[in-house]
Amino acid sequence: QGNIWFADLDEGLIRYDYSSGVFSKPAEKIIGPKFALQNVAVENGYVWFVARGRVYRMNTVSMQLEEWPIPVAFNKMTTGFCADQSGHLWITTINGLLCFDKLTHSFKRFTNNDGLLNNNLEGTIFSPGNGRIIYAADNYVTEFDPSEVLQSSLPSQVLITGISSQNKPVPIETDAHGQKKVRLNYTYNNFSFSWALPNYSNPLQNEYYCRLQGVDKDWKYVGNKGEAQYASLQPGTYVFNARAAAGSGAISKSDDEITIVIDPPFWKSWWFIAVVAVLIIAAIYTIFRVRLQQVLRMERLRMKISSDLHDDIGSTLSSISILSEMVLRENNAGQSDEMVAEIKDNSLSLMEKMDDIVWSINPKNDSLENLLLRIKHFGSALFEAKDIDYSMSIQDHVKKIRLPMEYRQHIYLILKEAINNLVKYAGASRCIITVSYHDDLLEVDVRDDGRGFNMADQHYGNGILSMQNRAQLMRARLIVDTEPGRGTRVTLRVKIKRHRTWDPSRLRT
């Protein structure tokens, strides 16, 4: 095609395009910008070269690159190559002469055992065109006919000669199909394999390879002796493959293999795992059923208490209130009126407290949203009666928090007492209630602009002491921040973990 191809010891493969006058590195993207290259061979539209332990062939038109790695045992530093007239590349290395078959892509190696004067070939090799190959070194010249050198026969089949475990030989079984197999229990997990190539022309130069499927990803070169060891193998099935090559590099006709089965201990067998899995599932199901029964019993108890308090005690107190009103209408005596009025007030107070208890134990009111709605309903009536401007700020995600029954009751009564004290004693014109929840901490803040009081001089009433006691029962923190003329701020901080409460109505769906 009129182009020129260069081999450079620093820059690698260089191409000069005759039509454009441009130099380029066509192998730069695959091999790299710099690599050592001794020479190139151009024939039939392809460029052949050897670099970095591989034989490369590049199409001179498409620039497509093919490669074949030199076997590990032969992969030494290359010093040059040339092509003969029968489809082979002859590659000189610092440890012998390699022959690469362009058709089969196989390698053979020749050393001083085959007649070379020296294995360190750092001279020049070339083909003069008469079918022969000439190698010239500093103090000698070697000439040979490639066809005569390549007439050596292929080696026979490689054979696995033995296997041992725990320093004891293991008998090898052969089935009807000729497959070799070994079966041992889990205590035999260390193995030694030996195999050989019946090639006696130069046996010390034979090369041996192996692969244990399930452990090795690729073939492993073990040297000039067919031996390999594997330790700490897990229970399972493995296939050991043995391969060999003659000193010339010719691979054996076929590989030999053996299947090794290591039985697992009974606690790792499938039937034992299945039994344990069934037992675990049964235990989880039993625990779930017991827990479910406990939850259902608790729900039924709460519903019964709520119903009894509402139906029995509530109706009784209502009748007392009605009778008291009737007595007041019919009897006008002053002292009697006061007593009856006191009975009525006490009855109403008792009804209110009982209504709070009924509400607090009702499972339908477990959400913080219901608690805040009740507080808002209670406070709005008192604030509007005293003409107090009020606002309640609640974070959206707070509403869905579920509260334990005792927590709900304590929080409700603390806030109720705080609002009562604000309405009765603060003389405030404005009240702000803020509810927030972050990192499992619920914070409720009640703030007014009233007259306040001196905490050091103030004699605590039953209301504040009750609030503090309820906060202690929840392991919560109650802060009363006030001073004369600055208003009062009551803050309750209680730890509540976010969780989903079981809904018994799901059982009906």
PDB file of N, CA and C in Angstrom, residues 142-218:
ATOM      1  N   THR A 142      24.149 -19.561  13.869  1.00  0.00           N
ATOM      2  CA  THR A 142      23.411 -20.817  13.808  1.00  0.00           C
ATOM      3  C   THR A 142      22.456 -20.764  12.634  1.00  0.00           C
ATOM      4  N   GLU A 143      22.436 -21.857  11.828  1.00  0.00           N
ATOM      5  CA  GLU A 143      21.509 -21.953  10.697  1.00  0.00           C
ATOM      6  C   GLU A 143      20.746 -23.268  10.834  1.00  0.00           C
ATOM      7  N   PHE A 144      19.403 -23.221  10.593  1.00  0.00           N
ATOM      8  CA  PHE A 144      18.610 -24.450  10.695  1.00  0.00           C
ATOM      9  C   PHE A 144      17.433 -24.391   9.745  1.00  0.00           C
ATOM     10  N   ASP A 145      16.890 -25.599   9.459  1.00  0.00           N
ATOM     11  CA  ASP A 145      15.711 -25.746   8.609  1.00  0.00           C
ATOM     12  C   ASP A 145      14.489 -25.858   9.533  1.00  0.00           C
ATOM     13  N   PRO A 146      13.518 -24.908   9.497  1.00  0.00           N
ATOM     14  CA  PRO A 146      12.365 -24.960  10.393  1.00  0.00           C
ATOM     15  C   PRO A 146      11.572 -26.254  10.269  1.00  0.00           C
ATOM     16  N   SER A 147      11.422 -26.795   9.050  1.00  0.00           N
ATOM     17  CA  SER A 147      10.617 -28.006   8.876  1.00  0.00           C
ATOM     18  C   SER A 147      11.233 -29.194   9.611  1.00  0.00           C
ATOM     19  N   GLU A 148      12.573 -29.285   9.642  1.00  0.00           N
ATOM     20  CA  GLU A 148      13.209 -30.385  10.342  1.00  0.00           C
ATOM     21  C   GLU A 148      13.044 -30.262  11.857  1.00  0.00           C
ATOM     22  N   VAL A 149      13.144 -29.038  12.371  1.00  0.00           N
ATOM     23  CA  VAL A 149      13.021 -28.822  13.818  1.00  0.00           C
ATOM     24  C   VAL A 149      11.606 -29.133  14.295  1.00  0.00           C
ATOM     25  N   LEU A 150      10.615 -28.846  13.434  1.00  0.00           N
ATOM     26  CA  LEU A 150       9.219 -29.004  13.851  1.00  0.00           C
ATOM     27  C   LEU A 150       8.667 -30.405  13.616  1.00  0.00           C
ATOM     28  N   GLN A 151       9.490 -31.364  13.244  1.00  0.00           N
ATOM     29  CA  GLN A 151       8.997 -32.706  12.975  1.00  0.00           C
ATOM     30  C   GLN A 151       8.773 -33.533  14.241  1.00  0.00           C
ATOM     31  N   SER A 152       9.114 -32.988  15.420  1.00  0.00           N
ATOM     32  CA  SER A 152       8.927 -33.742  16.669  1.00  0.00           C
ATOM     33  C   SER A 152       7.448 -34.043  16.869  1.00  0.00           C
ATOM     34  N   SER A 153       7.142 -35.272  17.338  1.00  0.00           N
ATOM     35  CA  SER A 153       5.754 -35.722  17.502  1.00  0.00           C
ATOM     36  C   SER A 153       5.126 -35.066  18.725  1.00  0.00           C
ATOM     37  N   LEU A 154       3.784 -35.004  18.755  1.00  0.00           N
ATOM     38  CA  LEU A 154       3.048 -34.450  19.878  1.00  0.00           C
ATOM     39  C   LEU A 154       3.125 -35.388  21.070  1.00  0.00           C
ATOM     40  N   PRO A 155       3.130 -34.882  22.278  1.00  0.00           N
ATOM     41  CA  PRO A 155       3.174 -35.735  23.463  1.00  0.00           C
ATOM     42  C   PRO A 155       1.868 -36.486  23.646  1.00  0.00           C
ATOM     43  N   SER A 156       1.916 -37.542  24.438  1.00  0.00           N
ATOM     44  CA  SER A 156       0.727 -38.348  24.691  1.00  0.00           C
ATOM     45  C   SER A 156      -0.145 -37.685  25.753  1.00  0.00           C
ATOM     46  N   GLN A 157      -1.177 -38.401  26.205  1.00  0.00           N
ATOM     47  CA  GLN A 157      -2.131 -37.835  27.155  1.00  0.00           C
ATOM     48  C   GLN A 157      -1.525 -37.758  28.552  1.00  0.00           C
ATOM     49  N   VAL A 158      -1.837 -36.663  29.270  1.00  0.00           N
ATOM     50  CA  VAL A 158      -1.392 -36.504  30.641  1.00  0.00           C
ATOM     51  C   VAL A 158      -2.261 -37.368  31.546  1.00  0.00           C
ATOM     52  N   LEU A 159      -1.680 -37.897  32.639  1.00  0.00           N
ATOM     53  CA  LEU A 159      -2.400 -38.800  33.534  1.00  0.00           C
ATOM     54  C   LEU A 159      -2.248 -38.337  34.979  1.00  0.00           C
ATOM     55  N   ILE A 160      -3.366 -38.315  35.721  1.00  0.00           N
ATOM     56  CA  ILE A 160      -3.323 -38.071  37.169  1.00  0.00           C
ATOM     57  C   ILE A 160      -2.861 -39.365  37.828  1.00  0.00           C
ATOM     58  N   THR A 161      -1.753 -39.313  38.546  1.00  0.00           N
ATOM     59  CA  THR A 161      -1.154 -40.527  39.100  1.00  0.00           C
ATOM     60  C   THR A 161      -1.487 -40.763  40.566  1.00  0.00           C
ATOM     61  N   GLY A 162      -1.985 -39.755  41.264  1.00  0.00           N
ATOM     62  CA  GLY A 162      -2.295 -39.974  42.666  1.00  0.00           C
ATOM     63  C   GLY A 162      -2.934 -38.773  43.311  1.00  0.00           C
ATOM     64  N   ILE A 163      -3.616 -39.036  44.440  1.00  0.00           N
ATOM     65  CA  ILE A 163      -4.239 -37.982  45.235  1.00  0.00           C
ATOM     66  C   ILE A 163      -4.149 -38.407  46.696  1.00  0.00           C
ATOM     67  N   SER A 164      -3.834 -37.476  47.581  1.00  0.00           N
ATOM     68  CA  SER A 164      -3.722 -37.787  49.000  1.00  0.00           C
ATOM     69  C   SER A 164      -4.365 -36.680  49.818  1.00  0.00           C
ATOM     70  N   SER A 165      -4.809 -37.047  51.029  1.00  0.00           N
ATOM     71  CA  SER A 165      -5.414 -36.100  51.962  1.00  0.00           C
ATOM     72  C   SER A 165      -5.037 -36.506  53.374  1.00  0.00           C
ATOM     73  N   GLN A 166      -4.751 -35.534  54.202  1.00  0.00           N
ATOM     74  CA  GLN A 166      -4.301 -35.787  55.575  1.00  0.00           C
ATOM     75  C   GLN A 166      -3.087 -36.716  55.580  1.00  0.00           C
ATOM     76  N   ASN A 167      -2.211 -36.524  54.579  1.00  0.00           N
ATOM     77  CA  ASN A 167      -0.981 -37.325  54.450  1.00  0.00           C
ATOM     78  C   ASN A 167      -1.258 -38.809  54.224  1.00  0.00           C
ATOM     79  N   LYS A 168      -2.434 -39.128  53.701  1.00  0.00           N
ATOM     80  CA  LYS A 168      -2.776 -40.514  53.400  1.00  0.00           C
ATOM     81  C   LYS A 168      -3.268 -40.603  51.953  1.00  0.00           C
ATOM     82  N   PRO A 169      -2.867 -41.654  51.227  1.00  0.00           N
ATOM     83  CA  PRO A 169      -3.364 -41.806  49.856  1.00  0.00           C
ATOM     84  C   PRO A 169      -4.873 -42.057  49.853  1.00  0.00           C
ATOM     85  N   VAL A 170      -5.533 -41.491  48.866  1.00  0.00           N
ATOM     86  CA  VAL A 170      -6.982 -41.622  48.745  1.00  0.00           C
ATOM     87  C   VAL A 170      -7.285 -42.493  47.533  1.00  0.00           C
ATOM     88  N   PRO A 171      -8.074 -43.566  47.704  1.00  0.00           N
ATOM     89  CA  PRO A 171      -8.414 -44.410  46.551  1.00  0.00           C
ATOM     90  C   PRO A 171      -9.310 -43.665  45.569  1.00  0.00           C
ATOM     91  N   ILE A 172      -9.023 -43.833  44.286  1.00  0.00           N
ATOM     92  CA  ILE A 172      -9.783 -43.163  43.224  1.00  0.00           C
ATOM     93  C   ILE A 172     -10.752 -44.162  42.620  1.00  0.00           C
ATOM     94  N   GLU A 173     -12.032 -43.788  42.582  1.00  0.00           N
ATOM     95  CA  GLU A 173     -13.063 -44.628  41.977  1.00  0.00           C
ATOM     96  C   GLU A 173     -13.300 -44.186  40.535  1.00  0.00           C
ATOM     97  N   THR A 174     -13.609 -45.166  39.692  1.00  0.00           N
ATOM     98  CA  THR A 174     -13.917 -44.883  38.286  1.00  0.00           C
ATOM     99  C   THR A 174     -15.278 -45.472  37.962  1.00  0.00           C
ATOM    100  N   ASP A 175     -16.203 -44.628  37.459  1.00  0.00           N
ATOM    101  CA  ASP A 175     -17.552 -45.115  37.174  1.00  0.00           C
ATOM    102  C   ASP A 175     -17.596 -45.786  35.807  1.00  0.00           C
ATOM    103  N   ALA A 176     -18.804 -46.177  35.390  1.00  0.00           N
ATOM    104  CA  ALA A 176     -18.967 -46.911  34.141  1.00  0.00           C
ATOM    105  C   ALA A 176     -18.569 -46.089  32.927  1.00  0.00           C
ATOM    106  N   HIS A 177     -18.593 -44.778  33.044  1.00  0.00           N
ATOM    107  CA  HIS A 177     -18.236 -43.897  31.920  1.00  0.00           C
ATOM    108  C   HIS A 177     -16.766 -43.497  31.959  1.00  0.00           C
ATOM    109  N   GLY A 178     -16.006 -44.074  32.862  1.00  0.00           N
ATOM    110  CA  GLY A 178     -14.589 -43.759  32.948  1.00  0.00           C
ATOM    111  C   GLY A 178     -14.282 -42.483  33.703  1.00  0.00           C
ATOM    112  N   GLN A 179     -15.277 -41.897  34.383  1.00  0.00           N
ATOM    113  CA  GLN A 179     -15.047 -40.672  35.135  1.00  0.00           C
ATOM    114  C   GLN A 179     -14.451 -41.001  36.505  1.00  0.00           C
ATOM    115  N   LYS A 180     -13.380 -40.305  36.866  1.00  0.00           N
ATOM    116  CA  LYS A 180     -12.725 -40.515  38.150  1.00  0.00           C
ATOM    117  C   LYS A 180     -13.392 -39.659  39.220  1.00  0.00           C
ATOM    118  N   LYS A 181     -13.551 -40.257  40.412  1.00  0.00           N
ATOM    119  CA  LYS A 181     -14.279 -39.554  41.458  1.00  0.00           C
ATOM    120  C   LYS A 181     -13.759 -39.955  42.827  1.00  0.00           C
ATOM    121  N   VAL A 182     -13.729 -38.985  43.759  1.00  0.00           N
ATOM    122  CA  VAL A 182     -13.338 -39.207  45.148  1.00  0.00           C
ATOM    123  C   VAL A 182     -14.383 -38.548  46.032  1.00  0.00           C
ATOM    124  N   ARG A 183     -14.873 -39.273  47.040  1.00  0.00           N
ATOM    125  CA  ARG A 183     -15.879 -38.733  47.961  1.00  0.00           C
ATOM    126  C   ARG A 183     -15.385 -38.913  49.393  1.00  0.00           C
ATOM    127  N   LEU A 184     -15.312 -37.796  50.155  1.00  0.00           N
ATOM    128  CA  LEU A 184     -14.804 -37.811  51.524  1.00  0.00           C
ATOM    129  C   LEU A 184     -15.684 -36.928  52.396  1.00  0.00           C
ATOM    130  N   ASN A 185     -15.558 -37.099  53.731  1.00  0.00           N
ATOM    131  CA  ASN A 185     -16.324 -36.236  54.621  1.00  0.00           C
ATOM    132  C   ASN A 185     -15.580 -34.922  54.845  1.00  0.00           C
ATOM    133  N   TYR A 186     -16.218 -34.022  55.616  1.00  0.00           N
ATOM    134  CA  TYR A 186     -15.731 -32.643  55.724  1.00  0.00           C
ATOM    135  C   TYR A 186     -14.380 -32.524  56.430  1.00  0.00           C
ATOM    136  N   THR A 187     -13.946 -33.577  57.164  1.00  0.00           N
ATOM    137  CA  THR A 187     -12.644 -33.488  57.845  1.00  0.00           C
ATOM    138  C   THR A 187     -11.482 -33.581  56.865  1.00  0.00           C
ATOM    139  N   TYR A 188     -11.721 -34.106  55.663  1.00  0.00           N
ATOM    140  CA  TYR A 188     -10.681 -34.196  54.631  1.00  0.00           C
ATOM    141  C   TYR A 188     -10.821 -32.996  53.697  1.00  0.00           C
ATOM    142  N   ASN A 189     -10.194 -31.900  54.052  1.00  0.00           N
ATOM    143  CA  ASN A 189     -10.307 -30.686  53.237  1.00  0.00           C
ATOM    144  C   ASN A 189      -8.966 -30.181  52.728  1.00  0.00           C
ATOM    145  N   ASN A 190      -7.901 -30.986  52.883  1.00  0.00           N
ATOM    146  CA  ASN A 190      -6.577 -30.647  52.346  1.00  0.00           C
ATOM    147  C   ASN A 190      -6.157 -31.743  51.368  1.00  0.00           C
ATOM    148  N   PHE A 191      -5.778 -31.354  50.152  1.00  0.00           N
ATOM    149  CA  PHE A 191      -5.490 -32.333  49.114  1.00  0.00           C
ATOM    150  C   PHE A 191      -4.159 -32.042  48.441  1.00  0.00           C
ATOM    151  N   SER A 192      -3.505 -33.142  48.031  1.00  0.00           N
ATOM    152  CA  SER A 192      -2.293 -33.059  47.201  1.00  0.00           C
ATOM    153  C   SER A 192      -2.521 -33.902  45.953  1.00  0.00           C
ATOM    154  N   PHE A 193      -2.262 -33.310  44.791  1.00  0.00           N
ATOM    155  CA  PHE A 193      -2.454 -33.992  43.522  1.00  0.00           C
ATOM    156  C   PHE A 193      -1.095 -34.183  42.854  1.00  0.00           C
ATOM    157  N   SER A 194      -0.967 -35.286  42.111  1.00  0.00           N
ATOM    158  CA  SER A 194       0.231 -35.512  41.290  1.00  0.00           C
ATOM    159  C   SER A 194      -0.208 -36.046  39.937  1.00  0.00           C
ATOM    160  N   TRP A 195       0.467 -35.606  38.881  1.00  0.00           N
ATOM    161  CA  TRP A 195       0.163 -36.055  37.528  1.00  0.00           C
ATOM    162  C   TRP A 195       1.447 -35.993  36.695  1.00  0.00           C
ATOM    163  N   ALA A 196       1.438 -36.699  35.579  1.00  0.00           N
ATOM    164  CA  ALA A 196       2.660 -36.816  34.781  1.00  0.00           C
ATOM    165  C   ALA A 196       2.324 -36.890  33.300  1.00  0.00           C
ATOM    166  N   LEU A 197       3.339 -36.585  32.471  1.00  0.00           N
ATOM    167  CA  LEU A 197       3.225 -36.661  31.012  1.00  0.00           C
ATOM    168  C   LEU A 197       4.205 -37.729  30.520  1.00  0.00           C
ATOM    169  N   PRO A 198       3.702 -38.837  29.966  1.00  0.00           N
ATOM    170  CA  PRO A 198       4.598 -39.891  29.466  1.00  0.00           C
ATOM    171  C   PRO A 198       5.341 -39.455  28.212  1.00  0.00           C
ATOM    172  N   ASN A 199       6.282 -38.546  28.360  1.00  0.00           N
ATOM    173  CA  ASN A 199       7.092 -38.052  27.255  1.00  0.00           C
ATOM    174  C   ASN A 199       8.549 -38.134  27.702  1.00  0.00           C
ATOM    175  N   TYR A 200       9.311 -39.039  27.075  1.00  0.00           N
ATOM    176  CA  TYR A 200      10.632 -39.365  27.605  1.00  0.00           C
ATOM    177  C   TYR A 200      11.774 -38.795  26.763  1.00  0.00           C
ATOM    178  N   SER A 201      11.462 -37.971  25.764  1.00  0.00           N
ATOM    179  CA  SER A 201      12.529 -37.412  24.947  1.00  0.00           C
ATOM    180  C   SER A 201      13.354 -36.401  25.750  1.00  0.00           C
ATOM    181  N   ASN A 202      12.649 -35.572  26.553  1.00  0.00           N
ATOM    182  CA  ASN A 202      13.334 -34.601  27.409  1.00  0.00           C
ATOM    183  C   ASN A 202      12.429 -34.320  28.618  1.00  0.00           C
ATOM    184  N   PRO A 203      12.204 -35.318  29.501  1.00  0.00           N
ATOM    185  CA  PRO A 203      11.179 -35.210  30.536  1.00  0.00           C
ATOM    186  C   PRO A 203      11.429 -34.104  31.551  1.00  0.00           C
ATOM    187  N   LEU A 204      12.668 -33.743  31.794  1.00  0.00           N
ATOM    188  CA  LEU A 204      12.941 -32.707  32.783  1.00  0.00           C
ATOM    189  C   LEU A 204      12.470 -31.326  32.341  1.00  0.00           C
ATOM    190  N   GLN A 205      12.211 -31.172  31.039  1.00  0.00           N
ATOM    191  CA  GLN A 205      11.749 -29.888  30.515  1.00  0.00           C
ATOM    192  C   GLN A 205      10.234 -29.833  30.333  1.00  0.00           C
ATOM    193  N   ASN A 206       9.512 -30.904  30.715  1.00  0.00           N
ATOM    194  CA  ASN A 206       8.042 -30.872  30.616  1.00  0.00           C
ATOM    195  C   ASN A 206       7.480 -29.759  31.507  1.00  0.00           C
ATOM    196  N   GLU A 207       6.405 -29.153  31.030  1.00  0.00           N
ATOM    197  CA  GLU A 207       5.746 -28.075  31.770  1.00  0.00           C
ATOM    198  C   GLU A 207       4.376 -28.566  32.232  1.00  0.00           C
ATOM    199  N   TYR A 208       3.996 -28.239  33.484  1.00  0.00           N
ATOM    200  CA  TYR A 208       2.758 -28.766  34.053  1.00  0.00           C
ATOM    201  C   TYR A 208       1.843 -27.620  34.497  1.00  0.00           C
ATOM    202  N   TYR A 209       0.534 -27.839  34.253  1.00  0.00           N
ATOM    203  CA  TYR A 209      -0.504 -26.864  34.580  1.00  0.00           C
ATOM    204  C   TYR A 209      -1.645 -27.593  35.293  1.00  0.00           C
ATOM    205  N   CYS A 210      -2.418 -26.842  36.083  1.00  0.00           N
ATOM    206  CA  CYS A 210      -3.588 -27.433  36.738  1.00  0.00           C
ATOM    207  C   CYS A 210      -4.630 -26.354  36.992  1.00  0.00           C
ATOM    208  N   ARG A 211      -5.839 -26.830  37.294  1.00  0.00           N
ATOM    209  CA  ARG A 211      -6.941 -25.911  37.622  1.00  0.00           C
ATOM    210  C   ARG A 211      -7.947 -26.673  38.482  1.00  0.00           C
ATOM    211  N   LEU A 212      -8.313 -26.098  39.622  1.00  0.00           N
ATOM    212  CA  LEU A 212      -9.354 -26.669  40.476  1.00  0.00           C
ATOM    213  C   LEU A 212     -10.590 -25.800  40.315  1.00  0.00           C
ATOM    214  N   GLN A 213     -11.559 -26.329  39.566  1.00  0.00           N
ATOM    215  CA  GLN A 213     -12.769 -25.559  39.306  1.00  0.00           C
ATOM    216  C   GLN A 213     -13.507 -25.299  40.617  1.00  0.00           C
ATOM    217  N   GLY A 214     -13.867 -24.047  40.832  1.00  0.00           N
ATOM    218  CA  GLY A 214     -14.456 -23.629  42.091  1.00  0.00           C
ATOM    219  C   GLY A 214     -13.477 -22.892  42.969  1.00  0.00           C
ATOM    220  N   VAL A 215     -12.170 -23.000  42.641  1.00  0.00           N
ATOM    221  CA  VAL A 215     -11.122 -22.301  43.392  1.00  0.00           C
ATOM    222  C   VAL A 215     -10.290 -21.429  42.458  1.00  0.00           C
ATOM    223  N   ASP A 216      -9.765 -22.041  41.392  1.00  0.00           N
ATOM    224  CA  ASP A 216      -8.917 -21.310  40.437  1.00  0.00           C
ATOM    225  C   ASP A 216      -9.773 -20.748  39.308  1.00  0.00           C
ATOM    226  N   LYS A 217      -9.556 -19.485  38.981  1.00  0.00           N
ATOM    227  CA  LYS A 217     -10.271 -18.872  37.871  1.00  0.00           C
ATOM    228  C   LYS A 217      -9.675 -19.274  36.523  1.00  0.00           C
ATOM    229  N   ASP A 218      -8.389 -19.587  36.489  1.00  0.00           N
ATOM    230  CA  ASP A 218      -7.726 -19.923  35.235  1.00  0.00           C
ATOM    231  C   ASP A 218      -6.674 -20.990  35.521  1.00  0.00           C
TER     232      ASP A 218
END
